[in-house]
XYZ file of C-alpha atoms in Angstrom:
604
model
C 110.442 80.199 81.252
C 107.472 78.523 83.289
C 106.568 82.088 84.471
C 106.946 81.275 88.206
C 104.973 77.771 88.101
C 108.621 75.922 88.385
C 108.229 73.199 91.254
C 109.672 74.947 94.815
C 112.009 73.327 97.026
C 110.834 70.312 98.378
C 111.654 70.708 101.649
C 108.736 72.266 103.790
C 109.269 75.388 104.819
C 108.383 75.993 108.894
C 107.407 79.382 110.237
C 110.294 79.930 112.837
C 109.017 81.360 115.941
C 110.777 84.853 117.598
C 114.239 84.088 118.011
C 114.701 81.642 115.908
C 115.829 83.749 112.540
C 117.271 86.749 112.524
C 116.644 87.596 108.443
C 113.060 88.846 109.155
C 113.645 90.880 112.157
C 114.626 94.156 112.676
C 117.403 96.023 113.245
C 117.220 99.463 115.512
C 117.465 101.469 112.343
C 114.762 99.408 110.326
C 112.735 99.390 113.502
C 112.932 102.958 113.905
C 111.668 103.413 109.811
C 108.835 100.863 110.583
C 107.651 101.788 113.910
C 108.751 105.418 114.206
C 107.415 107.066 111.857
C 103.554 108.158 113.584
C 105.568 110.076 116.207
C 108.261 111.427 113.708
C 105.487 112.672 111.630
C 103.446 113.839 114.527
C 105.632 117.611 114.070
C 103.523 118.153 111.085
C 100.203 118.659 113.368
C 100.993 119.153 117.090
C 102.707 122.324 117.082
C 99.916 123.657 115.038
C 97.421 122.160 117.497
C 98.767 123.811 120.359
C 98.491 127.334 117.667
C 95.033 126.522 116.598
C 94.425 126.193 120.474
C 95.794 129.396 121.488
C 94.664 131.968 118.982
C 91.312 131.753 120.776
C 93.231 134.783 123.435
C 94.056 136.353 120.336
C 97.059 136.514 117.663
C 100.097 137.677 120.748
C 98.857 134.001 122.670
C 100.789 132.533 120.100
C 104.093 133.082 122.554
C 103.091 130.596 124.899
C 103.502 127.914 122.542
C 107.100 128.046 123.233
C 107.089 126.900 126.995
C 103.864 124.132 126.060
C 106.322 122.820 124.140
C 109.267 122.439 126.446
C 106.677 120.920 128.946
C 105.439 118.529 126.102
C 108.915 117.745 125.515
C 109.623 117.090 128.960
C 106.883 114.683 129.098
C 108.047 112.820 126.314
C 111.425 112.397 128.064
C 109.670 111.086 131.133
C 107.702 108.571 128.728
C 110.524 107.428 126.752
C 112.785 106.277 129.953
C 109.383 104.704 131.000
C 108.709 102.860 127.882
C 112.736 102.055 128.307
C 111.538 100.364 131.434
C 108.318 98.073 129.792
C 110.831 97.038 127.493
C 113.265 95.500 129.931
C 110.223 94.658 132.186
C 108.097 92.858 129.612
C 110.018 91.803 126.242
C 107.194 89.859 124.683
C 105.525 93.301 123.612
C 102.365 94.453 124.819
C 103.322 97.999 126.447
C 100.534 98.555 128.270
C 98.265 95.945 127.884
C 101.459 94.071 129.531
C 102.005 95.897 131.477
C 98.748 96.678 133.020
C 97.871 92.415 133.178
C 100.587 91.877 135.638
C 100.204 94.315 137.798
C 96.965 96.377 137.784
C 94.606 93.512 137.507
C 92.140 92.091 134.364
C 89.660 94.908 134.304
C 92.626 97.516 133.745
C 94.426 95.288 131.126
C 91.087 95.017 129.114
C 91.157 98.996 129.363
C 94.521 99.503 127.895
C 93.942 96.698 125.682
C 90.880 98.732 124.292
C 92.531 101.991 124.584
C 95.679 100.771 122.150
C 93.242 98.949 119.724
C 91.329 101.986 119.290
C 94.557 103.745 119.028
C 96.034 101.677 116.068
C 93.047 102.109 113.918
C 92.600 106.198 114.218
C 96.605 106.385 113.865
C 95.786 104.304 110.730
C 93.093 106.594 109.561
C 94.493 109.993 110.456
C 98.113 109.203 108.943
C 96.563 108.444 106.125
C 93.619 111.366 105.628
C 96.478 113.941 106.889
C 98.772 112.491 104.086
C 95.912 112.830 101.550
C 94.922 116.537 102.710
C 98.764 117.697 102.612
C 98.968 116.180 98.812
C 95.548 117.967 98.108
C 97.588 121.605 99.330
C 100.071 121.303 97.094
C 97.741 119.906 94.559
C 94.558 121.436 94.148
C 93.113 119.475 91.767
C 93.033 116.582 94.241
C 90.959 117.900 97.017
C 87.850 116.003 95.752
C 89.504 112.591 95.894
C 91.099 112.639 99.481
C 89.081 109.623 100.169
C 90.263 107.563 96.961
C 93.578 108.522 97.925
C 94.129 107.249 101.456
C 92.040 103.430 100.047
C 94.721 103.477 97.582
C 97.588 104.305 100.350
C 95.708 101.757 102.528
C 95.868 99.214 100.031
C 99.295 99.369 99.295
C 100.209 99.293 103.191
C 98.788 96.111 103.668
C 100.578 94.487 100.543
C 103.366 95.392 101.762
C 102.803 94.217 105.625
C 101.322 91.150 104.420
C 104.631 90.179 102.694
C 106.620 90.865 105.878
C 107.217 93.334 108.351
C 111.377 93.460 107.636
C 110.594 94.120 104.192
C 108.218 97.199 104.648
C 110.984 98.391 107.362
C 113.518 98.491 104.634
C 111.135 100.566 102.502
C 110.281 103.115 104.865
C 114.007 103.721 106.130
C 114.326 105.849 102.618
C 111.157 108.070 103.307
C 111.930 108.489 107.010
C 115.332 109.874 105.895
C 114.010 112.076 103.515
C 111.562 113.311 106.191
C 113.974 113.732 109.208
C 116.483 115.801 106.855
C 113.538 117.831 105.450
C 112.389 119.034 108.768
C 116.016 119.564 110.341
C 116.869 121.709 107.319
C 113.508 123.796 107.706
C 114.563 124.358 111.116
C 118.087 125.165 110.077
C 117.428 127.196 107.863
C 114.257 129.179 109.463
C 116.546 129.978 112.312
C 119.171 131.298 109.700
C 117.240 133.673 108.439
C 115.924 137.184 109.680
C 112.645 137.395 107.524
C 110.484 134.152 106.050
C 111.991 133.649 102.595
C 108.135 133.631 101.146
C 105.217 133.795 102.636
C 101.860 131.393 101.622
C 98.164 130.935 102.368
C 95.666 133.328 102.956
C 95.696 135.571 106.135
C 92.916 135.343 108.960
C 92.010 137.539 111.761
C 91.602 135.881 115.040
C 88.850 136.816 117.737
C 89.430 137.127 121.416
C 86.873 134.738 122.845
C 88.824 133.357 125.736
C 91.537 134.589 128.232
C 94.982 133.330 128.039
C 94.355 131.484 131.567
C 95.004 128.042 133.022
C 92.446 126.538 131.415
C 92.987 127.499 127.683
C 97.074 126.583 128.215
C 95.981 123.436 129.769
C 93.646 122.846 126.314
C 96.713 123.758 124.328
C 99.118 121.604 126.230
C 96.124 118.884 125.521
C 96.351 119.300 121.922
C 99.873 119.447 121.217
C 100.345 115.908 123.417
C 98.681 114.781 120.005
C 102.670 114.654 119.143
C 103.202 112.228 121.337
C 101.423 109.500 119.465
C 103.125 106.553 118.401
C 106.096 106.324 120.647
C 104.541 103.441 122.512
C 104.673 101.268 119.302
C 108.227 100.187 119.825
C 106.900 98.674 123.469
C 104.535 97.039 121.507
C 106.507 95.557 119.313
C 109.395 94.135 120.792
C 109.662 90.306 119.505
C 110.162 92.337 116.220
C 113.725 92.981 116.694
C 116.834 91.225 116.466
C 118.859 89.815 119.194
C 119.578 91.307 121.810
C 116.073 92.603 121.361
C 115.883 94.368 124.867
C 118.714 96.610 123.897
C 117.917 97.206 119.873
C 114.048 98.077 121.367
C 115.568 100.568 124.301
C 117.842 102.170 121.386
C 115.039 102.840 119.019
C 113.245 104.116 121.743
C 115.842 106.729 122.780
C 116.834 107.715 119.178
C 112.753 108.475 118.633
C 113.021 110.605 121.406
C 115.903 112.158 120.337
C 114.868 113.023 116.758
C 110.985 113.553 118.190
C 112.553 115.834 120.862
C 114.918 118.090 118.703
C 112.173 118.331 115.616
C 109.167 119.934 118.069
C 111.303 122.510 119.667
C 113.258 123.704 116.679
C 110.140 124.054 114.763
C 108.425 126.025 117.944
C 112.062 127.994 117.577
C 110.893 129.468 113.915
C 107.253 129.589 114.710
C 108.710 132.120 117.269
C 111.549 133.677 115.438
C 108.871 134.436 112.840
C 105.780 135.024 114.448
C 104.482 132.687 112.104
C 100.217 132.381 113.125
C 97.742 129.629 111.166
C 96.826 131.101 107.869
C 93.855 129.524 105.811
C 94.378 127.008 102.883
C 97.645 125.756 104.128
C 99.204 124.363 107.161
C 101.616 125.775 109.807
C 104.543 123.342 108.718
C 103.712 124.375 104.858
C 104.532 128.388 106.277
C 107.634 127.086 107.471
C 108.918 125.082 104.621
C 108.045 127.993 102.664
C 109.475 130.244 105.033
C 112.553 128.672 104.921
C 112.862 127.669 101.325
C 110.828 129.653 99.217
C 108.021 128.350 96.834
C 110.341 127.121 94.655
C 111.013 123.289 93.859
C 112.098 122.878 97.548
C 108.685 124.091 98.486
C 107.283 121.270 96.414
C 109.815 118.503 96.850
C 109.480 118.817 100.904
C 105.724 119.186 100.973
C 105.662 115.708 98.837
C 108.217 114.402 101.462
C 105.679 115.493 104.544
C 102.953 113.679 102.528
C 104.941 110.922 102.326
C 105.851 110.537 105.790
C 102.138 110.843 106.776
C 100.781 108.393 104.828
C 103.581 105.969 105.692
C 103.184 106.411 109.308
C 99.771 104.777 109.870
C 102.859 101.445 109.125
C 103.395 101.847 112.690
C 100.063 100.796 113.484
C 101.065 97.447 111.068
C 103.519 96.932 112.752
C 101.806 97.383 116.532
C 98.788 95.907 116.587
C 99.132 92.253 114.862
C 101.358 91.589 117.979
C 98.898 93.390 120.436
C 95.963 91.078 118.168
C 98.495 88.046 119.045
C 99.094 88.850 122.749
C 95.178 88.811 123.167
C 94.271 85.564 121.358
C 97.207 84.061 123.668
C 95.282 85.074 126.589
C 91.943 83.787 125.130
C 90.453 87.775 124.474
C 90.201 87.522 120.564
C 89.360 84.692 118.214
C 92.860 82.193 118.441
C 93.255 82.615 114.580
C 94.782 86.318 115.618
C 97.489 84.378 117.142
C 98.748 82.198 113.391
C 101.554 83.613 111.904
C 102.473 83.276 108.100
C 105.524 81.502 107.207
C 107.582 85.353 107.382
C 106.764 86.575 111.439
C 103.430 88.239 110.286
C 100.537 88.181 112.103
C 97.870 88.237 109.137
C 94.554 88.369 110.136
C 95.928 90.989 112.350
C 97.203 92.898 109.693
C 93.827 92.183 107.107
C 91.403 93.558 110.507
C 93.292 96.127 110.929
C 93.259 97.516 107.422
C 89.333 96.790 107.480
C 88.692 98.530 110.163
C 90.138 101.919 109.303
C 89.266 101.549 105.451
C 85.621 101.350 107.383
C 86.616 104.335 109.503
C 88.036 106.381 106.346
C 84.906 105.707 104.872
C 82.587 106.684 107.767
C 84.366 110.093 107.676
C 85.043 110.901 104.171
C 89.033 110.941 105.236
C 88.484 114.404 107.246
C 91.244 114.897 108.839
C 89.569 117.350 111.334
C 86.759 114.643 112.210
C 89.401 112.118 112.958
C 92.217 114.050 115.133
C 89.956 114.667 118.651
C 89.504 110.693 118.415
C 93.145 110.033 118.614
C 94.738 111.208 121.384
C 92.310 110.002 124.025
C 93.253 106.232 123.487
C 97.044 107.121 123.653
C 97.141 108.617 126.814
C 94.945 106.226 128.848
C 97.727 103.478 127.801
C 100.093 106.084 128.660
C 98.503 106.436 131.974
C 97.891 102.736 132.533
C 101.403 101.781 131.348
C 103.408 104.338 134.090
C 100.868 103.192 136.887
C 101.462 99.788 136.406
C 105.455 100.503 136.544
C 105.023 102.373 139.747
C 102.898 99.252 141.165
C 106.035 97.143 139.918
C 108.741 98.961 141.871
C 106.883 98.986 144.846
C 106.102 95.614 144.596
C 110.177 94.203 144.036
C 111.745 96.845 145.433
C 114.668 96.333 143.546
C 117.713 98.670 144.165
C 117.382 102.334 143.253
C 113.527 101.846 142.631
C 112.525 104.985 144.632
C 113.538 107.336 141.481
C 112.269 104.691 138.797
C 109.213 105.258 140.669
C 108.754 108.939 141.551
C 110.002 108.788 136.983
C 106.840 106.923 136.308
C 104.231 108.531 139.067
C 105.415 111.969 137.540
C 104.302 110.826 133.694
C 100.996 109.028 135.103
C 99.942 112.651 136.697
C 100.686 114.630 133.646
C 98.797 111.837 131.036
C 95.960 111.432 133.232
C 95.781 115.418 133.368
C 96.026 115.498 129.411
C 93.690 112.316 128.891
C 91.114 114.028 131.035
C 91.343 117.870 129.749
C 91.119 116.338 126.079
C 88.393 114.005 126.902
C 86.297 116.727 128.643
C 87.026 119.207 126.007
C 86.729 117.076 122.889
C 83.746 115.040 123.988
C 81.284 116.776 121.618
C 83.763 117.133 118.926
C 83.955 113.492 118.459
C 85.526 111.895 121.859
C 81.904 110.552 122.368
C 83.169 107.901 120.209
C 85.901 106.651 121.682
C 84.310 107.105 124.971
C 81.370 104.559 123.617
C 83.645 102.011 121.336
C 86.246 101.392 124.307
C 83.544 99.717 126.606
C 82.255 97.829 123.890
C 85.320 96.828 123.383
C 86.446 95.525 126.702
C 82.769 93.570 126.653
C 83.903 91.470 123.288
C 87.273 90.609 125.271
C 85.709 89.575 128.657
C 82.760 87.366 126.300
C 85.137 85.930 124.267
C 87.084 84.805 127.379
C 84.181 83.724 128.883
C 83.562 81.427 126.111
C 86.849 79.958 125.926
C 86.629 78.792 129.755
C 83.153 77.669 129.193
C 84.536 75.630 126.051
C 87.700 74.371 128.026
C 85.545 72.865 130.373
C 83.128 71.361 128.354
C 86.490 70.127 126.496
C 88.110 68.855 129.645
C 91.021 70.720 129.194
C 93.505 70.374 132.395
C 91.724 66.697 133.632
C 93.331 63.342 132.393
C 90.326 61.463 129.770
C 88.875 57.985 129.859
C 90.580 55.874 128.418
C 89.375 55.246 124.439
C 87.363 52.739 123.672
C 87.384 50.315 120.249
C 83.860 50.080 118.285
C 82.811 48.988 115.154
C 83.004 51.117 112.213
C 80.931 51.838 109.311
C 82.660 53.802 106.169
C 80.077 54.944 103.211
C 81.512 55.801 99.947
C 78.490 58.673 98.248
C 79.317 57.408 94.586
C 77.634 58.272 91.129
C 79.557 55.840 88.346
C 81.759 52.862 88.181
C 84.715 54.923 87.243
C 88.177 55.386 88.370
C 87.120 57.655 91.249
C 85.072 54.346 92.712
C 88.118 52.674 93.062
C 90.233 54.785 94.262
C 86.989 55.704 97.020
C 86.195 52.023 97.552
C 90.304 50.967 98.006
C 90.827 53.786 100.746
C 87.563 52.913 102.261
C 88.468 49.358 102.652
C 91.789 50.182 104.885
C 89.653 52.739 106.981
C 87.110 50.731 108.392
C 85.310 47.323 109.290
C 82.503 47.273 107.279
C 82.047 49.926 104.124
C 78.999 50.592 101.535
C 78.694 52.405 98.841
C 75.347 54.913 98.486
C 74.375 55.964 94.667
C 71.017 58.369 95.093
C 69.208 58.311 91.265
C 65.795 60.213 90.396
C 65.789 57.746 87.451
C 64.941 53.946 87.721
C 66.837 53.102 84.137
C 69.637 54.880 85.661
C 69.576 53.204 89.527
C 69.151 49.915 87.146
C 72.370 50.431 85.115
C 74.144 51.264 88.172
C 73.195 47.956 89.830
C 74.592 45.968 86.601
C 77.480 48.074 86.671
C 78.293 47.356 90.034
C 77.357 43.708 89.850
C 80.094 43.182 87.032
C 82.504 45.212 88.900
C 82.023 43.332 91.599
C 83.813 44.893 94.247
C 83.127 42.788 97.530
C 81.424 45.931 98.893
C 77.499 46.423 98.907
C 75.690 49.198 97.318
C 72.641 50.797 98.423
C 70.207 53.179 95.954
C 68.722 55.855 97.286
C 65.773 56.828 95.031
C 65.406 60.951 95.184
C 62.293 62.080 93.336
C 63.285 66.014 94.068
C 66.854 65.352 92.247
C 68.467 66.369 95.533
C 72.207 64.208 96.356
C 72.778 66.197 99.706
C 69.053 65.037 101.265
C 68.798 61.519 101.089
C 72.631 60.654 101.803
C 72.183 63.158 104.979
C 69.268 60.711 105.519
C 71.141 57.230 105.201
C 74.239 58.524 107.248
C 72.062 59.793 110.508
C 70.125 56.224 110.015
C 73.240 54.191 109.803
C 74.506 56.281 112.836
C 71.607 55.463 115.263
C 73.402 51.479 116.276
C 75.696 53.566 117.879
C 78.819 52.752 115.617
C 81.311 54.931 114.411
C 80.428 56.322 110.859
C 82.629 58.193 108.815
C 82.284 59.063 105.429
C 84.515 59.473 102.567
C 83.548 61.331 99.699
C 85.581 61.527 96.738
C 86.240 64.681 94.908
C 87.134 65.184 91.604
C 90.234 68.163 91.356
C 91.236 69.615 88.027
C 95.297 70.261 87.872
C 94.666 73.745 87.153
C 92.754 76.373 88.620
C 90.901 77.310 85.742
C 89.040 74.391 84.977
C 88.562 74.043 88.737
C 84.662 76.222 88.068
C 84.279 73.432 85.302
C 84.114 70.668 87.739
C 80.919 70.319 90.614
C 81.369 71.125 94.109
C 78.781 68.713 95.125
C 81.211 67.209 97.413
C 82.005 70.059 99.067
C 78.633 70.922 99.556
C 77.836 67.395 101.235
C 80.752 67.976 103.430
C 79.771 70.671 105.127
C 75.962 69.800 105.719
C 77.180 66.321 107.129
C 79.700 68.440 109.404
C 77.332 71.026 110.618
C 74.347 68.231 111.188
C 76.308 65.014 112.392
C 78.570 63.708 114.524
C 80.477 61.247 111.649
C 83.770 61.466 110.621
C 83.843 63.741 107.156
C 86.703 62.984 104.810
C 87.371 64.201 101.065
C 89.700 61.942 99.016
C 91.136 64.124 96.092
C 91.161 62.859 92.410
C 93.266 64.705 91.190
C 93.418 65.160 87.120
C 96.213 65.804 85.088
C 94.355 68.552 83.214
């Protein structure tokens, strides 16, 4: 009946710190649907990468994508008992950035910390423009607005992250189930069958301009690592989950690699039962679905599930970076306001940059998808690399029993990312790595200044050495006033408790007007003096910034209280003047006085 405007309870409500509510955290299934779904949906891209990759030796290269795969798979075993080990090693999140900070010094933490920012932004962007292009295949008439599209997805993914990261979990575990199912019953299905059901796209003949040697397989084992993408995010994210958080984080992490695992080789299965090769106007995965199901309603229903899943997996990046944002601020590398959290656990200036940045991004690049994708991977495997080095460091360090195979687990991964980092880096530079080559840097130099500046501000602050003991002056309160009205009394009684001496300052352009404020006063009589400030140029802000930095130069203690006049409802809020305001903040930004407003607040 009062369409929501019905007083709350009236006891305050205190954001609860990790571990302190379980209601807003996640469970290993919600964290899976909220920070899985980059990697899940990675299947709709990487195999085709590694394809794309190898049809430069010609259509029959197209068999080596089977063992890439099993390598790439391999790998991802190797980095998901790794990333099992950050998460028992470090549980406040990070990955990493965490990871590297303990135990490969600063300059290497501000690299991984750079790497994963980067990172979280292109995952953002690419989910999101690869969503868009897959709606755009199945329908046509959208190709023109791919950019419109992902703004609109964008928007909606920060609503939804802004009102709590359980809540958007418990969204996404529907479309993460639809997606997982889709895919296992394409490969299913595909392997069922002895001929593709239907076939769709538009055929293309492929030219032999490179031999199927170590160097092209090592470009296609490159590309298709671009499936790998993501599964750090759970790392990242640990103070997400519920208690026992270790354990809920290492079980999301398996199950990832699990699903991640059995979706890339039985899709590289059908792409080999079938001889399936990239055709224009469509995408690998859209031959298989159609392969397996026909163009019928299937056809249609899974390629809307695919776009789905893309578009919702730039959440993982939500759900990643706000804490990464946080972890930084804690260690005085980003503004502190990174580090407030909302009275749910969100982090939300986290989650607003982050969504600024890749709507600038999106924007930049028109949401191409193939302008995006050699930015991507780059980032992910220097935090890949970081993050197994700094393990190895760790074992060797403790020593703890049975450390020797942790070790030899983690050295093993670091060779094969750094391999892949470098070949993509190298081959990709041109193509758009340049970018990520240049922003990284930069942004290890805004990390190191803005840590600079907090030590040079903690000790100008003192921070760490006892103070002098304070020391009792004489104060001065003035009361900026325009009428004898209600507001003067309410100004003049607070004023009078604050301080040792207070005056009130009126500032006319009008002698009949500075006259009938005298009289005024004189009748009202308030035991407090009042000063006029004539002001020729009609200016208020001026003349009491004058009188305050005069009254300031005895050396007492000014403050100054300046009442403001507040409308009950918003709407007549633009009805009354912000003069008040305005005076505030020139007296803050040019003086050294204490600045209070005193509300009036009307019943209007």
């Amino acid at each position: 009946m009062t369409f929501g405007l019905a007083n709350r309870k009236l006891y305050p409500k205190v954001a609860r710190r990790h571990g302190e509510g379980d209601k807003s955290h996640l469970t290993t299934l919600e964290g899976l649907a909220a920070l899985s779904l980059d990697a899940l949906s990675s299947v709709a891209y990487g195999p085709e990468a590694i394809m794309v990759t190898l049809v430069a030796a010609g259509a029959g290269a197209i068999t080596a994508a089977l063992p890439i795969t099993l390598v790439i798979v391999g790998l991802l075993g190797v980095l998901v008992v790794s990333y099992c080990q950050v998460i028992a090693v470090h549980p406040d999140g990070g990955g990493s950035y965490a990871v590297a900070k303990k135990d490969l010094g600063t300059k290497v933490s501000l690299l991984a910390a750079a790497g994963l920012v980067v990172d979280y932004v292109l995952t953002v962007a690419v989910s999101l423009a690869a969503g868009a292009a897959s709606l755009a295949s199945a329908f046509p008439v959208l190709a023109h607005h791919s950019l419109a599209v992902c703004l609109g997805g964008l928007a909606l993914l920060t609503a939804v992250n802004l009102w709590g990261i359980a809540d958007s979990a418990r969204l996404l575990m529907l479309p993460m189930a639809l997606f997982v199912v889709s895919v296992l019953g394409i490969v299913v299905v595909g392997l069922s069958r002895s001929a593709p059901a239907a076939t769709v796209g538009t055929p293309e003949s492929f030219h032999v301009t490179e031999a199927l040697g170590l160097l092209l397989l090592l470009k296609a084992f490159s590309a298709g690592c671009s499936a790998l993408t993501g599964i750090e995010a759970i790392a990242n994210a640990v103070p997400m989950f519920r208690k026992p958080r270790i354990r809920r984080a290492q079980h999301t992490e398996l199950l990832l690699g699990v699903l991640l695992a059995a979706l890339l080789i039985g899709l590289t299965l059908v792409i080999h039962r079938h001889h399936v090769v990239p055709r224009q106007g469509v995408t690998v995965l859209a031959q298989l679905t159609a392969g397996a199901y026909g163009t019928g309603w299937a056809y249609y229903a899974t390629s809307l599930v695919v776009t789905l899943a893309l578009g919702l997996a730039a959440n993982t990046s939500f759900g990643g970076l706000p804490v990464l944002m946080s972890l930084l601020a804690r260690d005085n590398r980003l503004p502190h306001l990174f580090a407030l959290r909302a009275e749910r656990p969100v982090h939300r200036y986290g989650v607003l940059a982050l969504a600024l940045l890749s709507c600038a991004l999106l924007i930049a690049v028109n949401a191409d998808t193939q302008r995006l994708i050699p930015l991507f991977a780059v980032g992910v495997f220097v935090g890949f690399t970081i993050s197994q080095t700094g393990l190895v460091r760790h074992w060797a360090t403790l020593r703890p029993a049975g450390w020797v195979p942790r070790a030899l687990v983690n050295g093993v991964g670091a060779v094969l990312t750094a391999v892949a980092a470098v070949v993509l880096l190298t081959t990709k530079f041109l193509a758009g790595a340049w970018f990520v080559a240049l922003t990284v840097p930069l942004l290890m130099l805004l990390f190191s200044r803005t840590q600079r500046y907090y030590t040079l501000a903690g000790t100008e602050l003192g921070l760490g050495r006892m103070p002098a003991a304070p020391a009792r002056s004489s104060s001065l309160v003035i009361v900026p006033l325009g009428e004898v009205d209600a507001v003067a009394e309410r100004a003049v009684t607070a004023a009078l408790s604050l301080g040792d001496e207070v005056v009130a300052v009126a500032v006319f352009s009008d002698q009949a007007e500075a006259a009938a404020m005298r009289a005024d006063w004189a009748r009202w009589n308030p035991g407090v003096r009042l000063d006029v400030v004539e002001s020729p140029l009609h200016s208020l802000v001026h003349p009491v910034l004058g009188y305050v930095e005069q009254a300031g130069r005895d050396g007492r203690q000014v403050a100054v209280l300046i009442p403001q006049v507040e409308p009950g409802h918003r709407r007549f809020r633009i009805l009354q003047n912000q003069r008040g305001i305005l005076l505030a903040g020139v007296l803050s930004a040019r003086t050294d006085v204490v600045v209070c407003l005193l509300p009036y607040r009307l019943n209007l």
